[in-house]
Tab-separated table of C-alpha atoms and ligand atoms in Angstrom:
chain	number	residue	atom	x	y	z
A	1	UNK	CA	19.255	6.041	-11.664
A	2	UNK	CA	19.546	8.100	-8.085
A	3	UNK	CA	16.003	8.139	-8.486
A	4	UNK	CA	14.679	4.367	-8.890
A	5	UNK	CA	17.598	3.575	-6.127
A	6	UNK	CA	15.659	5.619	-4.037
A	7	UNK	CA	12.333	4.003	-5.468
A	8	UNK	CA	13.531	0.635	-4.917
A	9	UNK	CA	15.128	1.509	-1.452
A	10	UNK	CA	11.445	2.645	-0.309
A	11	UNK	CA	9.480	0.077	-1.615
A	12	UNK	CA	11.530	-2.660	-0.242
A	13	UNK	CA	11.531	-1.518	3.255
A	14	UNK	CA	8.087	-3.334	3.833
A	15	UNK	CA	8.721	-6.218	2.815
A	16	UNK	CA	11.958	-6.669	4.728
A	17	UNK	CA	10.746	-5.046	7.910
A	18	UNK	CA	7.631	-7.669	7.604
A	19	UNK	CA	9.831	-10.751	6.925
A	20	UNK	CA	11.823	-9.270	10.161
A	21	UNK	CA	9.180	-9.510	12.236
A	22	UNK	CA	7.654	-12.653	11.514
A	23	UNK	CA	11.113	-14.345	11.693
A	24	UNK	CA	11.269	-12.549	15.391
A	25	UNK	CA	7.756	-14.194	15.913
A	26	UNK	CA	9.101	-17.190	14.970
A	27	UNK	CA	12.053	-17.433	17.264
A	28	UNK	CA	9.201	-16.383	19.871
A	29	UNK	CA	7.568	-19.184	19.462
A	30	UNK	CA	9.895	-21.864	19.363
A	31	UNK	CA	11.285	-20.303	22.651
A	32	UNK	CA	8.477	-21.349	24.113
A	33	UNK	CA	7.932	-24.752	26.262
A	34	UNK	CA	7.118	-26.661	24.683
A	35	UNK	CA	7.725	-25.060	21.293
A	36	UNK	CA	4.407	-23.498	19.530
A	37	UNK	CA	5.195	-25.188	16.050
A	38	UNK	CA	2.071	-24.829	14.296
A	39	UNK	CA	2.576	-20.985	14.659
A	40	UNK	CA	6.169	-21.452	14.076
A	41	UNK	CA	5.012	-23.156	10.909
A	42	UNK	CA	2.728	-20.076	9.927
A	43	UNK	CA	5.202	-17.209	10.597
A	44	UNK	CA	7.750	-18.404	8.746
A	45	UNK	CA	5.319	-19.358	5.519
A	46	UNK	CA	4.816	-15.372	6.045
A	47	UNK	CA	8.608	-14.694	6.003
A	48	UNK	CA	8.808	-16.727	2.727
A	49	UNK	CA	5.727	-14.497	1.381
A	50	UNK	CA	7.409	-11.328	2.244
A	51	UNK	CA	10.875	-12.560	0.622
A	52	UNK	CA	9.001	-13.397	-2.338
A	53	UNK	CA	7.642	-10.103	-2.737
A	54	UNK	CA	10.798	-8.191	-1.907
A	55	UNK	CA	12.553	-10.600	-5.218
A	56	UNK	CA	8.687	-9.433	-7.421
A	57	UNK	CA	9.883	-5.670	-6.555
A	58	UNK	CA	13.340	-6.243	-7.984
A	59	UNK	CA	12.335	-8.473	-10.767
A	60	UNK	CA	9.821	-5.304	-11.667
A	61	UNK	CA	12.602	-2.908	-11.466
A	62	UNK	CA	14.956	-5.063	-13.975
A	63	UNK	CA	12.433	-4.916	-16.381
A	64	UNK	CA	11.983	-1.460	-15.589
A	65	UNK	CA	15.445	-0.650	-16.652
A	66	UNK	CA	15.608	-3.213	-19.578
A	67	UNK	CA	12.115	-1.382	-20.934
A	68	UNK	CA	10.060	-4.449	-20.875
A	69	UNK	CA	6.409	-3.689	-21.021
A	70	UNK	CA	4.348	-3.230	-18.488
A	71	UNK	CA	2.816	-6.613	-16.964
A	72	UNK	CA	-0.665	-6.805	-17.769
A	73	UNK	CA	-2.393	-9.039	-15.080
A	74	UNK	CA	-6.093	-9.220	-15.141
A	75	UNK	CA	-7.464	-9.067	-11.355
A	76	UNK	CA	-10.292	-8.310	-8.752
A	77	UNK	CA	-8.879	-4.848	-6.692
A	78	UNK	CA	-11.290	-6.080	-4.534
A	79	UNK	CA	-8.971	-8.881	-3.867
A	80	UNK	CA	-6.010	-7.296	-3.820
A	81	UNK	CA	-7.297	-4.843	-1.349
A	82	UNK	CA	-7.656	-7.807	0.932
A	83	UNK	CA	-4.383	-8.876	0.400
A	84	UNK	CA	-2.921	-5.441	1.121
A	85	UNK	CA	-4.830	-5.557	4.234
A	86	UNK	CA	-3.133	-8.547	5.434
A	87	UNK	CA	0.290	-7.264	4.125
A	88	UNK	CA	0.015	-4.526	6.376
A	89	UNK	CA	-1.294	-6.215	9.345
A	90	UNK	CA	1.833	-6.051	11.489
A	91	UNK	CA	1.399	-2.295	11.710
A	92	UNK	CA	-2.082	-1.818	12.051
A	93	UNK	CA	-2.249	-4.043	14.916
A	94	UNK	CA	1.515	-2.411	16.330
A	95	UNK	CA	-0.810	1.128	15.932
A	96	UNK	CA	-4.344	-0.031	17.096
A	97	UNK	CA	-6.047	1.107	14.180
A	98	UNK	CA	-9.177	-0.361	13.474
A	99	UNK	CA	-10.111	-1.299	9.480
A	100	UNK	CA	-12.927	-1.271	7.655
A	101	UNK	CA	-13.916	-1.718	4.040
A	102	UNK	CA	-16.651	-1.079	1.623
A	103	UNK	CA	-15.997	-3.517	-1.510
A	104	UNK	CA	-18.717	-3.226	-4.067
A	105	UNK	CA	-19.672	-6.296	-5.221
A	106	UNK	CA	-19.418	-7.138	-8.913
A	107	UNK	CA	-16.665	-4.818	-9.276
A	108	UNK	CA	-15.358	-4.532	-13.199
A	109	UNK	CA	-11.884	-6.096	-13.049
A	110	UNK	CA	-8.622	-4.326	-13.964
A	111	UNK	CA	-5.878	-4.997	-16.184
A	112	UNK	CA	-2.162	-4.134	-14.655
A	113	UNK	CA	0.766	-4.569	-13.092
A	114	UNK	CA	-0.135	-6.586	-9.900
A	115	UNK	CA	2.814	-6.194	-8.107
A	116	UNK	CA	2.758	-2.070	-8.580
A	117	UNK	CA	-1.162	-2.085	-8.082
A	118	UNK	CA	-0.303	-3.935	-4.807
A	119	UNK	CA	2.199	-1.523	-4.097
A	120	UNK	CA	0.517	1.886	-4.028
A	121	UNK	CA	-2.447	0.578	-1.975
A	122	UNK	CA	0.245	-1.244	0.772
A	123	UNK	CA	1.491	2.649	0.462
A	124	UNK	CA	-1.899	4.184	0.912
A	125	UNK	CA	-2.426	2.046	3.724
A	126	UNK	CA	1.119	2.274	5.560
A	127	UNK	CA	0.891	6.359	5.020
A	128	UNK	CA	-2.615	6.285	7.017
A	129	UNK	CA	-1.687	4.462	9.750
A	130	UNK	CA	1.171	6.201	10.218
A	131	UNK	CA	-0.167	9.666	10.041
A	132	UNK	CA	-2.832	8.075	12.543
A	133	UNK	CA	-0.282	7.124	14.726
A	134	UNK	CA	-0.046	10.866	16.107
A	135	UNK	CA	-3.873	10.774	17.221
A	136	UNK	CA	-5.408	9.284	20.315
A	137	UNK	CA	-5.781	5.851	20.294
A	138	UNK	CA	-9.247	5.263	20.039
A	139	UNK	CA	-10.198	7.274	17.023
A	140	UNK	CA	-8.001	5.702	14.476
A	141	UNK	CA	-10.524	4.373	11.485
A	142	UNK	CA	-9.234	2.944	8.158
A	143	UNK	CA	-11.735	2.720	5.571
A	144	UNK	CA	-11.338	1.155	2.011
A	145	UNK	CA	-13.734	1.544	-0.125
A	146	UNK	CA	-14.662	0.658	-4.152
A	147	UNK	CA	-17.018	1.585	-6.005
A	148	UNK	CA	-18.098	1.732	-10.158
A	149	UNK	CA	-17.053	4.751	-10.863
A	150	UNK	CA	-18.221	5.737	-14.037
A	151	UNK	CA	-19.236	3.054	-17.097
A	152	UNK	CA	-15.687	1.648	-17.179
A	153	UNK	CA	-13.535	3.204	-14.646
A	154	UNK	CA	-13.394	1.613	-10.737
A	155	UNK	CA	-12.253	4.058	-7.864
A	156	UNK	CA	-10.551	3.357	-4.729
A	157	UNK	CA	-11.292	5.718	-1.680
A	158	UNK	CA	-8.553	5.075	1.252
A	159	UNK	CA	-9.911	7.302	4.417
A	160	UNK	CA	-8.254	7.474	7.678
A	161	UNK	CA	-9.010	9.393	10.767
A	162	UNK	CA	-5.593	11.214	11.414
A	163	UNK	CA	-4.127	15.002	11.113
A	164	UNK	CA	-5.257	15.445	7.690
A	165	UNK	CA	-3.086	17.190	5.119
A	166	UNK	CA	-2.987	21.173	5.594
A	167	UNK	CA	-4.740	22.280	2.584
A	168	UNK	CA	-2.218	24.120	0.808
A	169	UNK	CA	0.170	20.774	0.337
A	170	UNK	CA	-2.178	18.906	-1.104
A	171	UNK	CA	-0.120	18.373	-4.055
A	172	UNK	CA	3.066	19.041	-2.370
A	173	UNK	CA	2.576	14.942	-1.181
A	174	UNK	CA	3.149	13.785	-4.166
A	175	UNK	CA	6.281	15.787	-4.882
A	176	UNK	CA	9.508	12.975	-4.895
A	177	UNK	CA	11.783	13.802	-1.755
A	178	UNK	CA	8.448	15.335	0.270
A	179	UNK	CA	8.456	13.994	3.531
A	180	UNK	CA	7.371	15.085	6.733
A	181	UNK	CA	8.496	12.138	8.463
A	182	UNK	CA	12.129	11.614	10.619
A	183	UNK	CA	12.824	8.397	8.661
A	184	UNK	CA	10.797	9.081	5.456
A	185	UNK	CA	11.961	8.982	1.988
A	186	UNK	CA	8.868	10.694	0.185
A	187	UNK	CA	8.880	8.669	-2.707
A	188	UNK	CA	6.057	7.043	-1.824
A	189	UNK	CA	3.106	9.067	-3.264
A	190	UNK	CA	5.151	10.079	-6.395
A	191	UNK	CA	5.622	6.686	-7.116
A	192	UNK	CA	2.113	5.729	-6.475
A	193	UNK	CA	0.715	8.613	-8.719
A	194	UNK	CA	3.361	7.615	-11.861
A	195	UNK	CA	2.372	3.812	-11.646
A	196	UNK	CA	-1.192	5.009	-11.538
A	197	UNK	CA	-1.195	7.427	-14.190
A	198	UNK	CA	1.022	4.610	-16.577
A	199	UNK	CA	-2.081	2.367	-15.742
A	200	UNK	CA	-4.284	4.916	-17.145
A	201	UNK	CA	-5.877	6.328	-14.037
A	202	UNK	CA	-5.303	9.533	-11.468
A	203	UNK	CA	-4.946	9.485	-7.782
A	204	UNK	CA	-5.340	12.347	-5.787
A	205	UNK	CA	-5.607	13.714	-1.746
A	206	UNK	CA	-8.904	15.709	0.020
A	207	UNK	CA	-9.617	16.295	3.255
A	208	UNK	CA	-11.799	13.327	4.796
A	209	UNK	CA	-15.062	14.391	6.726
A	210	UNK	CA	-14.598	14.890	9.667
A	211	UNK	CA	-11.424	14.680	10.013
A	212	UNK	CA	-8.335	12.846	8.297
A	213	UNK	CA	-7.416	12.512	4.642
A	214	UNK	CA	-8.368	10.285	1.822
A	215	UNK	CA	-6.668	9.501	-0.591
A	216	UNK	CA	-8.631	7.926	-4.145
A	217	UNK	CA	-7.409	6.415	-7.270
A	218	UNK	CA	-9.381	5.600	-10.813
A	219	UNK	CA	-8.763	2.993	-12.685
A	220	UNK	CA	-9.971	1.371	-16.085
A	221	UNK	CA	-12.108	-1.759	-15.705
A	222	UNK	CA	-12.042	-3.966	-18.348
B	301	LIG	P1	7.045	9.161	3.179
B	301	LIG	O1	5.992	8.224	3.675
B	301	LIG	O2	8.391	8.530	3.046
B	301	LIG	O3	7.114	10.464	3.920
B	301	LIG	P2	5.239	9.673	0.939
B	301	LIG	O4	5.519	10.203	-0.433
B	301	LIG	O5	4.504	8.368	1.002
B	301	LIG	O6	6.656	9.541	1.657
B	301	LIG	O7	4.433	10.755	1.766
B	301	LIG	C1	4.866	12.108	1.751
B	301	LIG	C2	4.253	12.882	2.890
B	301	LIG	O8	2.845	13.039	2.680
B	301	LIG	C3	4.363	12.251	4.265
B	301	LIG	O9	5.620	12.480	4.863
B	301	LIG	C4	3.216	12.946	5.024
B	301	LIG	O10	3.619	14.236	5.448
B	301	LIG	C5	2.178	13.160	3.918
B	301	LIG	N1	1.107	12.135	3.985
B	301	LIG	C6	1.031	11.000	3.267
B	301	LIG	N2	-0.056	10.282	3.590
B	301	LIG	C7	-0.724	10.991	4.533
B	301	LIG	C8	-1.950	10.791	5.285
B	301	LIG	N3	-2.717	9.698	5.105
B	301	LIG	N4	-2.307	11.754	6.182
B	301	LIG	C9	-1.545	12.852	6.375
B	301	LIG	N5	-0.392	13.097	5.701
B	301	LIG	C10	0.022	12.190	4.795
């Protein structure tokens, strides 16, 4: 139980600290003279988004603890790697981190958990731009990339451009309660790697060439 408290206490920190700021945008813009209501209008359709996912994140961990199966959406990662970016856009602008992507078209579909899929790449793409954070401005790349892995599997390649990962903790990331950060819970990567495996694939860290870390996932396409 201490454990998916601390779960559900790290995974709902996005979504409130989004729906935070785009309220704060909001109040921004109606201060203004005259009031800017069509953006008004679009930050606080974002702070209804970012409730609704913070109420999809507790729904999934009631049926967590009642043992309801899995949720078995069928969707494009492609898509939903779009959607991430846009979830996470507050802080890539906040960090000046420029994104790219590499989506292969044609991409096999997967079958899962949408919300968790969502999830571990909003994680993957939070823990990049934060580790980028600590390098000069001006060097701080996010790639995304998919690609067919083999026959029936898809993988997911997030890259960044920060400090990297010293070699010897490679693994030591996805240990629960790992953190190297003043305000970090380090449950993010174990819980990324568990709702990964339960969907069948593996996600792992390597050092990113020529500099950074990337972190990949497999999945099964269907
Ligand atoms: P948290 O983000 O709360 O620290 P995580 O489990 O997501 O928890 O990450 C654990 C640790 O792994 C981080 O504190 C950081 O030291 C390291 N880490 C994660 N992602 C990266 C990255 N992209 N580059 C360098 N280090 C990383």
């Amino acid at each position: 139980m201490g454990e998916l408290a601390a779960a559900l206490a790290h995974e709902l920190t996005q979504p409130i600290a989004a729906a935070r700021n785009n309220a704060q945008a909001a109040l921004n813009f109606l201060a203004k003279s005259p009031p800017d209501l069509a953006e008004v209008r679009e930050a606080l359709a974002c702070v209804v988004g970012d409730v609704d996912r913070a109420g999809d994140i507790i729904n999934r961990a009631r049926d967590h603890i009642k043992k309801t199966r899995p949720r078995k959406d069928r969707f494009d990662l492609n898509a939903a790697i779009g959607e991430a970016v846009g979830l996470a856009r507050g802080s890539i602008i906040k960090n000046g981190v420029s994104v790219r992507t590499r989506l292969t078209d044609g991409l096999l579909p997967v079958s899962g958990d949408h919300v968790q899929l969502q999830q571990v790449l909003l994680n993957l793409i939070v823990n990049a731009v934060e580790a980028m954070a600590s390098v000069e401005a001006g060097a701080r790349e996010l790639l995304i990339s998919t690609a067919q892995n083999q026959a029936d599997s898809v993988l997911v390649a997030v890259r960044d451009t920060g400090p990297g990962i010293d070699p010897g903790h490679v693994e030591r990331v996805f240990e629960a309660f790992y953190t190297t950060k003043s305000s970090g819970t380090g449950m993010g990567l174990s819980i990324c790697r568990s709702i990964i495996a339960n969907h069948g694939g593996r996600l792992w860290a390597e050092a990113n060439e020529p500099r950074g870390a990337v972190f990949q996932f497999t999945l099964p396409g269907r």
